[in-house]
């Protein structure tokens, strides 16, 4: 599945190349369209966002679950990520309770994954001979799904624009083969490419619609919900229900729907946490409960992928 | 002599691991070579972001042949014995052996064996994969479909010995003579003949192999840039080490920062630049303060001269500093004191309660300690109450390193907040929040006046001191009281729940806390009855052990420490004085001789102690003193006892030691002329009693029997 790729002059016409040719900075959606175009050319399945709330693109089953087992897999997708605690009522130029990640997974990682990644930057208008691109150590860990990997954050002129990870374990199980995972922080990347200081000033579509037009009111209202209007008693109840459902589905060997309910647990916990009603000891216990469910789903999925594989709990 | 060049080419190695990795490579390769019988004349190793390199000089092409004679059976030995010899010696036929005549034993066979030397390349073929498999990376990983572990994916092995590729392979990576240069400025893979050629081609491909060279380039370029703008570079060796691990070829760029950010606390700016952005900080020599610029080290020599890079970095920095300003403004909207209740929601340790619980314990301790260190009780308690309040601020959440430092700023800001006109230090302006409601603790009235507040603010910052061996010790009594309270609370708490440091781990930094207590008490000369504050025996022993290690590191001999520590004492200042005085007196002739006499006396008493009928608790009877030297020692002892008691009362260990050393003459005379074992048992026992008296007197100062020599 690997092909050699030497960065040469841009060959493909993309949304970004058209904007750049017209002397304009690519819009937010130009970047998304170009990344999808580019990764489709690398053999990725272009997926749509997962339809349940997640805190990061990694939690999409196309990454978390597909990273396990022996089968080859390449996918790319945008994933809206919800982090209720990071909401700032639309008042902070850099922090959002809801934002986009562009997620790519290649399994096994091709030997030239770094070059593939750099070329993707080139296609959205970041020329490595004009900008200082650095691979800075960053070890990734997501205890909730028992996952970790080694890699870097990618810096462009001092700005972290992506994370680059070689998955070592998911659900406490070794990833064999190893997947390479790329996460682009789309807003940051776009702010960089467009030279914009406030996320809400981003040019969304190149035709007069800004990021603020699309999302500012959403940030305001969702912040009010996250911090003031959510019903902790209800959220706690729902957490219990979701947890029970997840356990039940795991008992029935239904890893995929079970994982959905584990994700719901995770999001409900994030809402409770944002509301400030979780004491530190409770916090630990909630995290442990989510981890048990999510890891359980991963293990179950891995068993379904390779029945022969020895699975340690 | 032939040369061996090894390059392990991988994806970017974490900067913090590179220096150590080069050292490890050198050591492992040296060990492996010497185990294989080589003695290289010279060896060097290098590390850069994508490569580890070693070059070995002075290896032979092959190891020398080893000749060996092997004695065989007699000529007339039975056939199986002869066949066995042929097999064992590796011969094909007995005719290959020579015959040696021995007139006594008869003729026998001898085989001349030659163990051929081994080609060096062959040894290297085994050494290289072994070295790669056993490399001690702090963290390693797998990649793709392979099982090999390396710090990041390993792409190439360059292994050239004496101009030839060393044939070896590991996990599908076949050794070759190919390397490549800079990720963006290199011109593709190139073949290498030897180290000189390698260095040459690397330089052309924009890689500076030697990290010291890279560091020097960064320093020189940064200084040139600063001088041209009349600025002063703030040197930072730690950052330099890190940055030189992030670039193959450094290109230093001076960037601009919006001067309006300079009203943020300088610590905040410096941390943002250093930690978040890895920029060097620049000072304005005219004002002595920070200058609105920064130095960034780029890995790329940009075609526009670095304009876009400088601009991009300046924009990122502005975003970061805007974040910091947002925190700074937000944090100053409420008083530090009003944050105290929030500490109850911060866990200090599961078994030790919240930070709020810790603060309450600190208030109590600081109140008790204050009178002993000359601090005002109310001030010390108020400082303790506020000491941890900045942990709930946004800024400390973002930069935990600024704990204490931010608390000080926010407490100083209190004055600005409570003044209706809002006048104050210009650096504090821009907060503009509503005045907070300042509640006060029962025991401590709200701070009166700015001096009082300054003392409390400084104590908030300084109570973490000393943070490490090079950090200073607090000097203000209030800061001292809170610093001791904080450290003693952590020490007693963690020891009480069994969380003691082990050989491998000290997660709660208790060694540092113990050393902090010791240094504060020593440097500020505070007489502290430690057992009162540290009722836990093992904690008390732990602190004493830290003191002993510290003193050993300062050069005091182990036996001197042993002798001085043998006297039960819980006052750090006194223990240190005793050690110093003992070491000093032992350097004098009287002191050294006295030790011999005291040890002799101690040996005699030890022999007597084994006899059941003898008791130590008999006083000397002056009427029974017969010999002149006996009387001399008695009188000398009376004088010394009085002097020692007086000196000890004044904590003057030097004087006590001198008083003791004055006994040298009478002690020598006693042992020279007096026979302890007098036929009259009363006289004998009286002489023993005299020795007991001598020992008791000396043991007020140290256990001299523990001294060497």
PDB file of C-alpha atoms in Angstrom, chain A residues 1-4 39 42 44 73-74 104-117 164 166 177-182, chain B residues 11 143-145 153 155:
ATOM      1  CA  UNK A   1       0.000   0.000   0.000  1.00  0.00           C
ATOM      2  CA  UNK A   2       2.966   2.296   0.196  1.00  0.00           C
ATOM      3  CA  UNK A   3       4.128   4.419  -2.661  1.00  0.00           C
ATOM      4  CA  UNK A   4       7.072   6.698  -2.825  1.00  0.00           C
ATOM      5  CA  UNK A  39      -6.015  11.895   1.587  1.00  0.00           C
ATOM      6  CA  UNK A  42      -3.549   8.328  -0.655  1.00  0.00           C
ATOM      7  CA  UNK A  44      -8.165   6.763   2.377  1.00  0.00           C
ATOM      8  CA  UNK A  73      -7.249   0.436   7.008  1.00  0.00           C
ATOM      9  CA  UNK A  74      -6.982   3.993   5.742  1.00  0.00           C
ATOM     10  CA  UNK A 104      -6.363  10.634   9.332  1.00  0.00           C
ATOM     11  CA  UNK A 105      -5.496   7.039  10.159  1.00  0.00           C
ATOM     12  CA  UNK A 106      -3.221   4.801   8.079  1.00  0.00           C
ATOM     13  CA  UNK A 107      -2.779   1.207   9.146  1.00  0.00           C
ATOM     14  CA  UNK A 108      -0.103   0.043   8.932  1.00  0.00           C
ATOM     15  CA  UNK A 109       1.673   3.371   8.837  1.00  0.00           C
ATOM     16  CA  UNK A 110       3.521   3.716   5.517  1.00  0.00           C
ATOM     17  CA  UNK A 111       7.270   4.272   5.928  1.00  0.00           C
ATOM     18  CA  UNK A 112       6.984   7.722   4.323  1.00  0.00           C
ATOM     19  CA  UNK A 113       4.156   8.993   6.523  1.00  0.00           C
ATOM     20  CA  UNK A 114       6.137  12.084   7.543  1.00  0.00           C
ATOM     21  CA  UNK A 115       6.612  13.036   3.890  1.00  0.00           C
ATOM     22  CA  UNK A 116       2.943  12.354   3.134  1.00  0.00           C
ATOM     23  CA  UNK A 117       2.000  14.658   5.965  1.00  0.00           C
ATOM     24  CA  UNK A 164       1.340  12.906  14.702  1.00  0.00           C
ATOM     25  CA  UNK A 166       2.226   6.047  16.106  1.00  0.00           C
ATOM     26  CA  UNK A 177       0.401  -3.535  12.944  1.00  0.00           C
ATOM     27  CA  UNK A 178       0.984   0.000  14.160  1.00  0.00           C
ATOM     28  CA  UNK A 179      -1.287   2.747  12.853  1.00  0.00           C
ATOM     29  CA  UNK A 180      -0.112   6.229  12.070  1.00  0.00           C
ATOM     30  CA  UNK A 181      -2.594   8.880  13.210  1.00  0.00           C
ATOM     31  CA  UNK A 182      -2.658  12.519  12.145  1.00  0.00           C
TER      32      UNK A 182
ATOM     33  CA  UNK B  11      12.610  10.095  12.318  1.00  0.00           C
ATOM     34  CA  UNK B 143       6.057   0.994  13.735  1.00  0.00           C
ATOM     35  CA  UNK B 144       4.472  -0.421  10.581  1.00  0.00           C
ATOM     36  CA  UNK B 145       4.366  -4.185  10.558  1.00  0.00           C
ATOM     37  CA  UNK B 153      10.928   4.703  13.229  1.00  0.00           C
ATOM     38  CA  UNK B 155      15.027   4.193   8.446  1.00  0.00           C
TER      39      UNK B 155
END
